[in-house]
Coordinates of C-alpha atoms in Angstrom, one line a residue:
M28 CA -78.1 -21.7 11.8
R29 CA -77.6 -19.4 14.8
V30 CA -73.8 -20.1 14.7
I31 CA -73.6 -19.4 11.0
F32 CA -75.6 -16.2 11.4
A33 CA -73.3 -15.1 14.3
L34 CA -70.2 -15.7 12.1
L35 CA -71.6 -13.7 9.2
L36 CA -72.5 -10.9 11.6
A37 CA -68.9 -10.9 13.0
C38 CA -67.4 -10.8 9.6
M39 CA -69.6 -7.8 8.6
M40 CA -68.6 -6.0 11.7
L41 CA -64.8 -6.7 11.1
A42 CA -64.9 -5.7 7.4
P43 CA -65.0 -2.0 8.0
A44 CA -62.1 -2.3 10.5
V45 CA -59.9 -4.1 7.9
A46 CA -60.8 -1.6 5.2
A47 CA -60.0 1.2 7.5
G48 CA -56.5 -0.1 8.1
Q49 CA -54.2 0.6 11.1
T50 CA -55.0 3.4 13.5
L51 CA -52.5 6.2 14.4
S52 CA -53.6 6.8 18.0
T53 CA -51.4 9.7 19.1
S54 CA -49.3 12.4 17.5
S55 CA -46.1 10.9 18.9
A56 CA -46.8 7.4 17.6
T57 CA -45.7 5.9 14.2
I58 CA -47.1 3.0 12.4
E59 CA -45.6 0.9 9.5
L60 CA -48.1 0.0 6.8
R61 CA -47.3 -3.5 5.6
S62 CA -50.7 -4.5 4.1
A63 CA -51.9 -3.0 0.8
E64 CA -53.9 -3.8 -2.3
A65 CA -52.4 -3.9 -5.8
A66 CA -53.9 -3.7 -9.3
P67 CA -52.1 -3.7 -12.6
A68 CA -52.7 -1.0 -15.3
D69 CA -51.2 0.2 -18.6
W70 CA -48.4 2.8 -19.0
H71 CA -50.9 5.6 -19.5
S72 CA -53.2 4.9 -16.6
E73 CA -54.2 8.2 -14.9
A74 CA -56.6 6.8 -12.3
P75 CA -56.7 3.7 -10.2
P76 CA -58.7 0.8 -11.7
V77 CA -62.1 0.0 -10.3
D78 CA -61.6 -3.7 -10.0
G79 CA -58.7 -6.2 -10.1
W80 CA -57.4 -5.3 -6.7
T81 CA -55.3 -8.0 -5.0
P82 CA -54.2 -8.0 -1.3
V83 CA -50.4 -7.9 -1.0
K84 CA -47.8 -7.8 1.8
L85 CA -45.2 -5.1 1.7
M86 CA -42.5 -5.1 0.5
D87 CA -44.1 -6.3 -2.7
L88 CA -42.3 -7.1 -5.9
W89 CA -44.9 -7.7 -8.6
D90 CA -42.6 -9.7 -11.0
A91 CA -43.4 -12.8 -8.9
R92 CA -47.2 -12.2 -9.3
W93 CA -47.2 -10.7 -12.9
P94 CA -43.9 -11.8 -14.4
R95 CA -44.6 -10.3 -17.8
H96 CA -46.2 -7.1 -16.7
D97 CA -44.4 -4.0 -17.8
G98 CA -46.2 -0.8 -17.0
V99 CA -48.1 0.5 -14.0
V100 CA -49.3 -1.1 -10.8
W101 CA -51.5 0.9 -8.4
Y102 CA -51.0 0.3 -4.7
R103 CA -53.7 1.3 -2.2
L104 CA -53.1 1.7 1.5
H105 CA -55.3 2.9 4.4
W106 CA -54.7 4.2 7.9
N107 CA -56.8 5.8 10.5
Q108 CA -55.8 9.2 11.9
A109 CA -57.1 9.9 15.4
S110 CA -56.7 13.7 14.9
A111 CA -55.7 15.9 12.0
D112 CA -54.8 18.8 14.3
Q113 CA -51.1 17.8 14.2
P114 CA -49.1 17.2 11.0
A115 CA -48.0 13.6 10.3
G116 CA -44.8 12.4 8.6
L117 CA -45.0 10.0 5.7
L118 CA -42.1 7.8 4.7
V119 CA -42.0 5.8 1.4
D120 CA -39.1 3.5 2.0
Y121 CA -38.7 1.8 -1.4
V122 CA -40.3 2.2 -4.9
N123 CA -39.0 0.7 -8.1
S124 CA -38.8 2.4 -10.4
A125 CA -40.8 5.7 -10.8
Y126 CA -43.9 6.7 -9.0
A127 CA -46.6 9.2 -8.2
L128 CA -48.1 9.6 -4.7
Y129 CA -51.7 10.5 -3.9
V130 CA -53.1 11.2 -0.4
N131 CA -56.9 11.2 -0.1
G132 CA -57.1 11.7 -3.9
S133 CA -54.6 14.7 -4.0
L134 CA -51.3 14.4 -5.9
I135 CA -48.5 15.3 -3.5
Y136 CA -45.5 13.9 -5.5
S137 CA -44.7 12.7 -9.0
D138 CA -41.4 11.6 -10.6
T139 CA -40.2 13.5 -13.7
H140 CA -40.3 10.4 -15.9
L141 CA -43.2 7.9 -15.3
T142 CA -42.5 6.3 -18.7
E143 CA -39.2 5.5 -20.4
P144 CA -36.6 6.7 -19.6
L145 CA -38.0 5.9 -16.1
S146 CA -36.8 7.8 -13.1
R147 CA -34.9 5.6 -10.6
R148 CA -36.5 6.5 -7.3
W149 CA -35.6 3.4 -5.4
I150 CA -32.1 4.6 -4.6
R151 CA -33.2 6.5 -1.5
P152 CA -36.3 6.7 0.8
Q153 CA -38.5 9.8 0.6
Y154 CA -40.1 11.8 3.4
F155 CA -43.3 13.9 3.1
L156 CA -45.0 16.1 5.7
L157 CA -48.8 15.8 5.7
D158 CA -51.1 18.5 7.3
K159 CA -54.7 19.7 6.9
P160 CA -56.6 19.8 4.7
L161 CA -54.7 16.9 3.1
L162 CA -54.7 15.0 6.4
R163 CA -58.2 14.0 7.7
P164 CA -59.3 12.6 11.0
G165 CA -60.4 9.0 10.6
Q166 CA -59.6 7.0 7.5
N167 CA -56.9 8.2 5.1
T168 CA -56.1 6.6 1.8
L169 CA -52.7 6.5 0.1
L170 CA -52.4 5.7 -3.6
V171 CA -49.0 4.9 -5.1
R172 CA -48.8 4.7 -8.9
V173 CA -45.6 2.7 -9.6
S174 CA -44.1 2.5 -13.1
G175 CA -41.7 -0.3 -13.7
L176 CA -40.4 -3.3 -15.8
A177 CA -41.0 -6.8 -14.6
A178 CA -37.3 -7.8 -15.4
Y179 CA -35.9 -5.3 -12.9
Q180 CA -37.7 -6.2 -9.6
P181 CA -40.4 -3.5 -9.6
G182 CA -42.6 -2.9 -6.6
L183 CA -43.3 -1.0 -3.4
G184 CA -41.7 -1.3 0.0
T185 CA -43.2 -0.5 3.4
V186 CA -44.8 2.9 4.2
T187 CA -44.4 4.6 7.6
V188 CA -46.8 7.2 9.0
G189 CA -46.6 9.1 12.3
N190 CA -44.7 11.6 14.3
P191 CA -42.8 13.9 11.8
A192 CA -39.6 13.9 13.8
S193 CA -39.5 10.1 14.2
V194 CA -40.4 9.5 10.6
Q195 CA -37.9 12.0 9.3
A196 CA -35.2 10.5 11.5
Q197 CA -36.0 7.1 10.0
Q198 CA -35.8 8.5 6.5
R199 CA -32.4 10.1 7.2
R200 CA -31.0 6.8 8.6
G201 CA -32.3 5.0 5.5
E202 CA -30.8 7.6 3.2
F203 CA -27.5 7.4 5.0
W204 CA -27.2 3.6 4.6
R205 CA -28.7 3.3 1.1
Y206 CA -27.4 6.5 -0.6
N207 CA -24.7 8.3 1.4
V208 CA -22.7 5.1 2.0
Q209 CA -22.9 4.4 -1.7
L210 CA -21.5 7.9 -2.4
F211 CA -18.7 7.4 0.1
D212 CA -17.9 4.0 -1.4
Q213 CA -17.6 5.6 -4.9
S214 CA -15.4 8.4 -3.5
V215 CA -13.1 6.0 -1.8
S216 CA -12.9 3.8 -4.9
L217 CA -12.1 6.7 -7.2
V218 CA -9.5 8.2 -4.9
F219 CA -7.6 4.9 -4.4
G220 CA -8.0 4.1 -8.1
G221 CA -6.6 7.4 -9.1
L222 CA -3.7 7.1 -6.7
F223 CA -2.7 3.7 -7.8
L224 CA -3.2 4.7 -11.5
I225 CA -0.5 7.3 -10.9
L226 CA 1.7 4.8 -9.2
W227 CA 1.3 2.5 -12.2
L228 CA 2.2 5.3 -14.6
L229 CA 5.4 5.8 -12.6
R230 CA 6.2 2.1 -12.2
R231 CA 4.9 0.3 -15.4
K232 CA 6.6 -2.9 -14.4
D233 CA 4.3 -3.3 -11.4
A234 CA 1.3 -4.2 -13.4
Y235 CA -0.9 -5.0 -10.3
Y236 CA -1.2 -1.2 -9.7
G237 CA -2.7 -0.7 -13.1
W238 CA -5.1 -3.7 -12.7
Y239 CA -6.2 -2.4 -9.3
A240 CA -6.9 1.0 -10.8
L241 CA -8.9 -0.5 -13.7
C242 CA -10.9 -2.6 -11.3
T243 CA -11.9 0.4 -9.2
V244 CA -12.8 2.4 -12.3
F245 CA -15.3 -0.3 -13.5
W246 CA -16.5 -0.9 -9.9
S247 CA -17.3 2.8 -9.6
L248 CA -19.2 2.6 -12.9
Y249 CA -21.2 -0.3 -11.6
S250 CA -21.8 1.3 -8.2
F251 CA -23.1 4.4 -9.9
N252 CA -26.3 2.3 -10.4
F253 CA -27.0 2.8 -6.7
V254 CA -26.9 6.6 -6.8
A255 CA -28.1 7.6 -10.3
S256 CA -31.7 9.0 -10.3
S257 CA -32.2 8.5 -14.0
P258 CA -30.8 6.3 -16.8
W259 CA -29.1 9.3 -18.5
P260 CA -27.4 9.4 -20.9
F261 CA -29.4 6.5 -22.2
D262 CA -33.1 6.7 -23.2
N263 CA -34.3 3.5 -21.6
T264 CA -33.8 1.2 -18.6
D265 CA -32.7 -1.8 -20.7
V266 CA -29.5 -0.2 -21.9
W267 CA -28.7 1.0 -18.4
E268 CA -29.1 -2.4 -16.8
A269 CA -27.3 -4.2 -19.7
L270 CA -24.2 -1.9 -19.3
N271 CA -24.4 -2.1 -15.6
A272 CA -24.1 -5.9 -15.8
A273 CA -21.2 -5.6 -18.2
F274 CA -19.4 -3.2 -15.8
Y275 CA -19.9 -5.6 -13.0
V276 CA -18.4 -8.5 -14.9
I277 CA -15.5 -6.4 -16.1
S278 CA -14.8 -5.2 -12.6
T279 CA -14.7 -8.8 -11.2
V280 CA -12.5 -10.0 -14.1
T281 CA -10.0 -7.2 -13.6
F282 CA -10.1 -7.8 -9.9
A283 CA -9.2 -11.5 -10.4
I284 CA -6.3 -10.4 -12.7
F285 CA -5.2 -8.0 -10.0
L286 CA -5.0 -10.8 -7.5
L287 CA -3.1 -13.0 -9.9
R288 CA -0.6 -10.2 -10.6
Y289 CA -0.2 -9.4 -6.9
A290 CA 0.6 -13.1 -6.2
G291 CA 3.1 -13.0 -9.1
Y292 CA 1.2 -15.1 -11.6
Q293 CA 0.4 -14.5 -15.2
W294 CA -2.3 -16.8 -16.8
R295 CA -2.1 -15.1 -20.1
R296 CA -4.3 -17.5 -22.1
T297 CA -7.0 -17.6 -19.4
E298 CA -6.8 -13.8 -18.9
R299 CA -7.1 -13.2 -22.6
I300 CA -10.2 -15.4 -22.8
M301 CA -11.8 -13.6 -19.9
L302 CA -11.1 -10.2 -21.3
M303 CA -12.4 -11.2 -24.7
L304 CA -15.6 -12.4 -23.0
C305 CA -15.9 -9.0 -21.2
M306 CA -15.4 -7.2 -24.5
A307 CA -18.1 -9.4 -26.2
L308 CA -20.5 -8.7 -23.3
F309 CA -20.0 -5.0 -23.5
V310 CA -20.5 -5.0 -27.3
F311 CA -23.6 -7.2 -26.9
A312 CA -25.0 -4.9 -24.2
L313 CA -24.8 -2.0 -26.7
L314 CA -26.2 -3.9 -29.7
C315 CA -28.9 -6.0 -27.8
P316 CA -29.6 -4.1 -24.6
Q317 CA -33.1 -5.5 -24.1
W318 CA -32.1 -9.1 -24.2
T319 CA -28.9 -8.4 -22.2
G320 CA -30.7 -6.3 -19.6
R321 CA -33.6 -8.7 -19.0
Y322 CA -31.3 -11.7 -18.7
R323 CA -28.6 -9.9 -16.8
A324 CA -28.6 -12.5 -14.1
V325 CA -26.5 -14.8 -16.3
P326 CA -23.5 -12.4 -16.6
I327 CA -24.0 -11.3 -13.0
V328 CA -23.7 -14.9 -11.7
F329 CA -20.7 -15.4 -13.9
G330 CA -19.0 -12.3 -12.5
C331 CA -19.9 -13.3 -9.0
S332 CA -18.4 -16.7 -9.5
T333 CA -15.2 -15.2 -10.8
Y334 CA -15.1 -12.9 -7.8
Y335 CA -15.5 -15.8 -5.3
A336 CA -13.0 -18.0 -7.2
S337 CA -10.3 -15.3 -7.2
I338 CA -10.8 -14.6 -3.5
F339 CA -10.7 -18.2 -2.4
G340 CA -7.7 -18.8 -4.7
F341 CA -5.8 -15.9 -3.2
M342 CA -6.6 -16.9 0.3
G343 CA -5.2 -20.3 -0.4
Y344 CA -2.1 -18.8 -1.8
A345 CA -1.7 -16.5 1.2
L346 CA -1.9 -19.5 3.5
R347 CA 0.8 -21.3 1.5
H348 CA 3.0 -18.2 1.3
P349 CA 2.8 -16.4 4.7
R350 CA 3.5 -12.7 4.3
A351 CA 2.1 -9.6 6.1
D352 CA 0.7 -7.9 3.0
Y353 CA -0.9 -11.2 1.8
Y354 CA -2.6 -11.6 5.1
A355 CA -3.8 -8.0 5.2
L356 CA -5.3 -8.3 1.7
A357 CA -6.9 -11.7 2.4
G358 CA -8.3 -10.4 5.6
S359 CA -9.9 -7.4 4.0
L360 CA -11.8 -9.7 1.6
L361 CA -13.4 -11.9 4.3
I362 CA -16.3 -9.6 5.4
P363 CA -17.2 -8.6 1.8
L364 CA -17.2 -12.2 0.9
V365 CA -20.1 -12.9 3.3
V366 CA -21.9 -9.6 2.5
S367 CA -21.8 -10.2 -1.2
A368 CA -23.6 -13.5 -0.7
H369 CA -26.5 -11.5 0.9
D370 CA -26.5 -9.1 -2.0
M371 CA -26.5 -11.9 -4.6
L372 CA -29.5 -13.6 -2.9
L373 CA -31.3 -10.2 -2.8
F374 CA -30.5 -9.7 -6.5
L375 CA -31.9 -13.1 -7.4
S376 CA -35.1 -12.3 -5.3
V377 CA -34.4 -15.2 -2.9
I378 CA -34.7 -12.7 -0.1
H379 CA -36.4 -9.3 0.0
S380 CA -34.8 -6.1 1.3
D381 CA -34.5 -2.5 0.4
N382 CA -30.7 -2.2 0.9
Y383 CA -27.6 -3.8 -0.7
L384 CA -24.9 -4.1 1.9
L385 CA -21.8 -4.5 -0.1
A386 CA -21.3 -0.8 -0.3
V387 CA -21.0 -0.7 3.5
T388 CA -18.1 -3.1 3.6
S389 CA -16.6 -2.2 0.2
P390 CA -14.6 0.8 1.6
L391 CA -13.0 -1.6 4.1
T392 CA -12.0 -3.9 1.2
I393 CA -10.7 -1.0 -0.8
I394 CA -8.7 0.4 2.2
G395 CA -7.3 -3.1 2.9
M396 CA -6.3 -3.6 -0.8
G397 CA -4.9 -0.1 -0.8
S398 CA -2.9 -0.8 2.4
A399 CA -1.5 -3.9 0.9
L400 CA -0.4 -2.1 -2.2
A401 CA 0.9 0.8 -0.2
Y402 CA 2.9 -1.7 1.9
R403 CA 4.5 -3.2 -1.2
F404 CA 5.2 0.3 -2.5
A405 CA 6.8 1.2 0.8
V406 CA 9.0 -1.9 0.7
A407 CA 10.1 -0.9 -2.9
M408 CA 10.9 2.6 -1.7
R409 CA 12.9 1.3 1.2
R410 CA 14.8 -0.9 -1.2
A411 CA 15.4 2.2 -3.4
E412 CA 16.6 4.2 -0.4
N413 CA 19.0 1.5 0.6
F414 CA 20.1 1.0 -3.0
N415 CA 23.0 3.5 -2.8
A416 CA 24.5 1.8 0.2
E417 CA 24.1 -1.6 -1.3
L418 CA 25.5 -0.3 -4.6
Q419 CA 28.5 1.2 -2.8
R420 CA 29.2 -2.1 -1.1
E421 CA 28.9 -4.0 -4.3
V422 CA 31.0 -1.5 -6.2
S423 CA 33.7 -1.6 -3.5
A424 CA 33.7 -5.4 -3.6
A425 CA 33.8 -5.4 -7.4
T426 CA 36.5 -2.8 -7.4
H427 CA 38.7 -4.8 -5.0
Q428 CA 38.1 -7.9 -7.1
L429 CA 38.9 -6.1 -10.3
A430 CA 42.1 -4.6 -8.8
E431 CA 43.3 -8.0 -7.9
T432 CA 42.4 -9.4 -11.3
L433 CA 44.2 -6.5 -13.0
K434 CA 47.2 -7.0 -10.9
R435 CA 47.4 -10.6 -11.8
E436 CA 46.9 -9.8 -15.4
H437 CA 49.5 -7.1 -15.2
D438 CA 52.0 -9.5 -13.7
L439 CA 51.2 -12.1 -16.3
A440 CA 51.6 -9.5 -19.0
L441 CA 55.0 -8.4 -17.7
N442 CA 56.1 -12.0 -17.6
N443 CA 54.8 -12.6 -21.1
V444 CA 56.7 -9.4 -22.3
R445 CA 59.9 -10.6 -20.7
I446 CA 59.5 -14.0 -22.2
G447 CA 58.7 -12.5 -25.6
E448 CA 61.7 -10.2 -25.5
R449 CA 63.9 -13.1 -24.6
L450 CA 62.5 -15.2 -27.5
N451 CA 62.9 -12.2 -29.9
L452 CA 66.5 -11.7 -28.7
V453 CA 67.3 -15.4 -29.1
R454 CA 65.7 -15.5 -32.5
D455 CA 67.5 -12.3 -33.7
L456 CA 70.8 -13.6 -32.4
H457 CA 70.2 -16.9 -34.0
D458 CA 68.9 -15.7 -37.4
G459 CA 71.0 -12.6 -37.9
F460 CA 74.0 -12.1 -35.7
G461 CA 74.4 -15.8 -34.9
G462 CA 74.4 -16.7 -38.5
S463 CA 76.9 -14.0 -39.4
L464 CA 79.1 -15.0 -36.5
L465 CA 79.1 -18.7 -37.4
A466 CA 79.9 -17.8 -41.0
A467 CA 82.9 -15.6 -39.9
I468 CA 84.1 -18.4 -37.5
S469 CA 83.9 -21.0 -40.3
T470 CA 85.9 -18.7 -42.6
L471 CA 88.6 -18.1 -40.1
E472 CA 88.8 -21.8 -39.2
D473 CA 89.2 -22.9 -42.8
P474 CA 92.9 -23.9 -43.1
R475 CA 92.7 -23.4 -46.9
R476 CA 92.0 -19.7 -46.6
R477 CA 94.4 -17.2 -45.3
P478 CA 92.4 -14.6 -43.4
D479 CA 92.8 -11.1 -44.7
P480 CA 93.0 -8.6 -41.8
A481 CA 90.9 -6.1 -43.6
Q482 CA 88.2 -8.6 -44.3
V483 CA 88.2 -9.7 -40.7
V484 CA 87.8 -6.1 -39.6
T485 CA 84.9 -5.7 -42.1
T486 CA 83.2 -8.8 -40.8
L487 CA 83.6 -7.7 -37.2
K488 CA 82.1 -4.3 -38.1
E489 CA 79.1 -6.0 -39.7
L490 CA 78.6 -8.1 -36.7
R491 CA 78.9 -5.0 -34.5
D492 CA 76.3 -3.1 -36.6
D493 CA 73.9 -6.1 -36.6
L494 CA 74.3 -6.4 -32.8
R495 CA 73.5 -2.7 -32.5
L496 CA 70.3 -3.1 -34.4
I497 CA 69.3 -5.9 -32.1
I498 CA 70.1 -3.8 -29.1
D499 CA 68.2 -0.8 -30.6
T500 CA 65.0 -2.8 -31.2
T501 CA 65.1 -4.6 -27.9
T502 CA 65.9 -1.8 -25.5
H503 CA 63.1 0.5 -26.7
E504 CA 59.6 0.2 -25.3
R505 CA 57.2 -2.1 -27.3
D506 CA 54.9 0.8 -28.2
T507 CA 57.8 3.0 -29.5
D508 CA 56.8 4.3 -33.0
L509 CA 58.9 3.9 -36.1
T510 CA 60.5 7.3 -35.9
G511 CA 61.9 6.5 -32.5
L512 CA 63.4 3.2 -33.8
I513 CA 65.0 4.8 -36.9
A514 CA 66.6 7.7 -34.9
P515 CA 69.6 5.6 -33.5
L516 CA 70.4 4.2 -37.0
R517 CA 70.2 7.6 -38.5
H518 CA 72.5 9.0 -35.9
R519 CA 75.2 6.4 -36.4
W520 CA 75.2 6.5 -40.2
S521 CA 75.1 10.3 -40.3
Q522 CA 78.3 10.3 -38.3
R523 CA 79.9 7.7 -40.6
F524 CA 79.0 9.5 -43.8
E525 CA 80.2 12.8 -42.3
A526 CA 83.5 11.2 -41.5
I527 CA 84.2 10.4 -45.1
A528 CA 82.7 13.6 -46.6
I529 CA 79.4 12.1 -47.8
D530 CA 76.4 14.3 -47.3
S531 CA 73.4 12.3 -45.9
Q532 CA 69.8 13.5 -46.0
W533 CA 66.9 11.8 -44.2
T534 CA 63.2 12.3 -44.8
V535 CA 60.8 10.5 -42.5
E536 CA 57.1 11.4 -43.0
G537 CA 53.8 10.1 -41.5
V538 CA 55.3 7.4 -39.3
E539 CA 55.2 9.2 -36.0
D540 CA 52.5 6.9 -34.6
L541 CA 53.3 3.8 -36.7
S542 CA 54.3 0.5 -35.1
L543 CA 55.2 -2.4 -37.4
G544 CA 56.1 -5.0 -34.8
D545 CA 59.5 -6.2 -33.6
M546 CA 60.4 -8.6 -36.4
R547 CA 59.3 -6.3 -39.3
V548 CA 61.1 -3.3 -37.7
L549 CA 64.3 -5.3 -37.4
E550 CA 64.0 -6.4 -41.1
L551 CA 63.5 -2.8 -42.1
L552 CA 66.5 -1.6 -40.1
R553 CA 68.7 -4.4 -41.5
F554 CA 67.5 -3.4 -45.0
L555 CA 68.5 0.2 -44.5
Q556 CA 71.8 -0.8 -42.8
E557 CA 72.8 -3.1 -45.7
A558 CA 71.7 -0.5 -48.3
L559 CA 73.8 2.2 -46.6
T560 CA 76.7 -0.2 -46.2
N561 CA 76.7 -0.7 -50.0
V562 CA 76.7 3.1 -50.5
L563 CA 79.6 3.4 -48.1
K564 CA 81.6 0.6 -49.7
H565 CA 80.9 0.7 -53.4
S566 CA 79.2 3.9 -54.6
S567 CA 81.9 6.6 -54.2
A568 CA 79.0 9.0 -53.7
S569 CA 79.0 12.5 -52.3
L570 CA 75.3 12.5 -51.4
V571 CA 72.9 9.9 -50.2
H572 CA 69.2 10.5 -49.6
V573 CA 67.1 8.2 -47.4
R574 CA 63.3 8.7 -47.5
I575 CA 60.8 6.8 -45.5
R576 CA 57.1 7.8 -45.9
R577 CA 53.7 6.4 -45.1
E578 CA 51.3 6.5 -48.0
G579 CA 47.8 5.4 -46.9
E580 CA 48.1 1.8 -45.7
R581 CA 51.6 1.3 -47.3
L582 CA 55.1 2.2 -46.3
S583 CA 57.4 3.6 -49.0
V584 CA 61.2 3.2 -48.5
D585 CA 63.8 4.8 -50.9
V586 CA 67.6 5.0 -50.7
H587 CA 69.2 7.1 -53.4
D588 CA 72.9 8.0 -53.9
D589 CA 74.7 10.0 -56.6
G590 CA 77.6 7.5 -56.9
R591 CA 79.1 5.7 -59.8
G592 CA 76.2 3.4 -60.2
F593 CA 76.2 0.0 -62.0
D594 CA 74.5 -2.0 -64.6
P595 CA 71.7 -4.1 -62.9
G596 CA 71.7 -6.4 -66.0
N597 CA 75.3 -7.3 -65.7
L598 CA 75.6 -10.5 -63.8
T599 CA 79.2 -9.8 -62.8
T600 CA 78.0 -6.8 -60.8
R601 CA 75.1 -8.4 -59.0
G602 CA 77.0 -8.9 -55.8
A603 CA 77.2 -6.2 -53.1
G604 CA 74.4 -7.7 -51.0
L605 CA 71.6 -7.3 -53.5
P606 CA 70.2 -10.8 -53.0
S607 CA 70.1 -10.2 -49.2
L608 CA 68.3 -6.9 -49.8
R609 CA 65.7 -8.6 -52.0
V610 CA 65.1 -11.2 -49.3
R611 CA 64.6 -8.6 -46.6
A612 CA 62.2 -6.6 -48.9
G613 CA 60.3 -9.8 -49.5
R614 CA 60.0 -10.5 -45.8
L615 CA 58.3 -7.1 -45.5
G616 CA 55.8 -8.1 -48.2
A617 CA 57.3 -6.0 -50.9
T618 CA 59.4 -6.3 -54.1
L619 CA 62.7 -4.5 -54.3
R620 CA 63.1 -2.1 -57.2
I621 CA 66.7 -1.3 -58.3
T622 CA 67.3 1.7 -60.5
S623 CA 70.9 2.3 -61.5
S624 CA 73.2 3.0 -64.4
P625 CA 76.9 3.6 -64.6
G626 CA 77.7 7.2 -63.7
D627 CA 74.1 8.1 -62.6
G628 CA 74.0 6.7 -59.0
T629 CA 71.7 4.0 -57.6
R630 CA 68.2 4.0 -56.2
L631 CA 66.8 1.1 -54.1
S632 CA 63.1 1.3 -53.2
F633 CA 60.0 -0.7 -52.3
D634 CA 56.5 -0.3 -51.0
A635 CA 55.4 -2.6 -48.2
P636 CA 52.0 -3.0 -46.6
L637 CA 51.7 -1.8 -43.0
S638 CA 50.1 -5.0 -41.9
P639 CA 52.0 -8.3 -42.4
V640 CA 50.9 -10.4 -45.3
A641 CA 49.4 -13.7 -44.3

């Protein structure tokens, strides 16, 4: 009994000490309050409850203890102040989400929104300076009224009391790592994202610039969660958290596509499915924010898995394809890979902390990714700068090769022209001059015929004229127009007609740039020569008019004299080379028209197509 009585007495003596809490012995000391009592209450609770208090260890997240409690939880802490003559600093390290703070029953701070839309005070630690009469010697009581939703890790972190300078320095360090670093991360993301968005607009074919810019935009939207003090422009926390999860997933998917593009891959079907899932998640977050927000762990884990898979895949690709920019990009992803695992465990409440670390290493990742992209851009610029020199070398080589090719083709063309001219000359000699010569030789060799000297002279003159036509058509350039080919014939026959007092008139119209081809020109000249020979021999004319005119796509030829004429219907007068003239007109694709009557002269004419008839 004495032992039991002694234990009870000891407990009674220790109880006031526990209730009093830790003691702040000197003005230069600081203490960290890690023990507290917690009691749940409704949204409109204005005073701490009388009962229902539960001892807790800070930091405390009440979703593990009261998983369905949305509303208010009161936290009560005590510490002993040795003296109230010197002010004391108070640091509230972490509160999620909104809170009001009471010291010894007096309100010293309250967030703007203690109900939805809840203020988001967890983003940075807060410092308060306590002095008399708020601060008392002996026991001091701190009440923290925390408003939060069980789905979003509500609770209270540690509280530090003590020397103002030391406590404020601690607050500034916490604000730097939890808030300022997040702002810096966002600034770097937006700057690099904007820069590479401009590069993508200038170089649309390099799609990885655009995907990188899109990734940084959605990552900045997600990271805004760590610096926003309210869920504005939304009216409740569920919408904010739902969209925040959607932004995270979209940023990881676009990041994965960026790595694919950077490695030169396009998984169009997979990418399309992933982007459709992102769009569906975004729409679902807008339509069903409460469900999406409270179960946001599902899309977050999916996005994190995509993030890890893309990084590991790219690292494997970099090892298989060694290149400086691949190594730089893969190396910049190593540290964030480890840090993101810490943040994911913190998000899933596996571990407890007041700081997400990815923002600390994220600028390194962004700078590494930006450096890799800048390296690739610099390589492209160097190629562009060297393009003129490369182009000049290639043009010189191509010019030299083309010159050699043209020279060979020119030599071949000259040989073909020579061969063609020889063939034309052989054909002309064989068909025209050769045939006439053989006919004359046969006549002269026939013992039954006595050659008439006048007839022999006439035959020789015809052979001479035919030979001149052949010479005229073969000595001119191949591209000589019809006017240039008619000129020698016109000159010779004008002299002949002038010698026997026959006036000759020539009209040549519209054929300055006309070329009929060697064979057709020769047929035309032979036709004119035979027609003029008939005028010279048989017409007794005083005037002959030759008209050659182009009419559209046809060539009109007309030879008209004012001689004695003849009756075309009289078979006895159908000699004088008329059958030969008809044949030559037919070879030109035309039909000879003969207009004549005794005493009224003769007209020979035809209209031939400019192109040979197939």
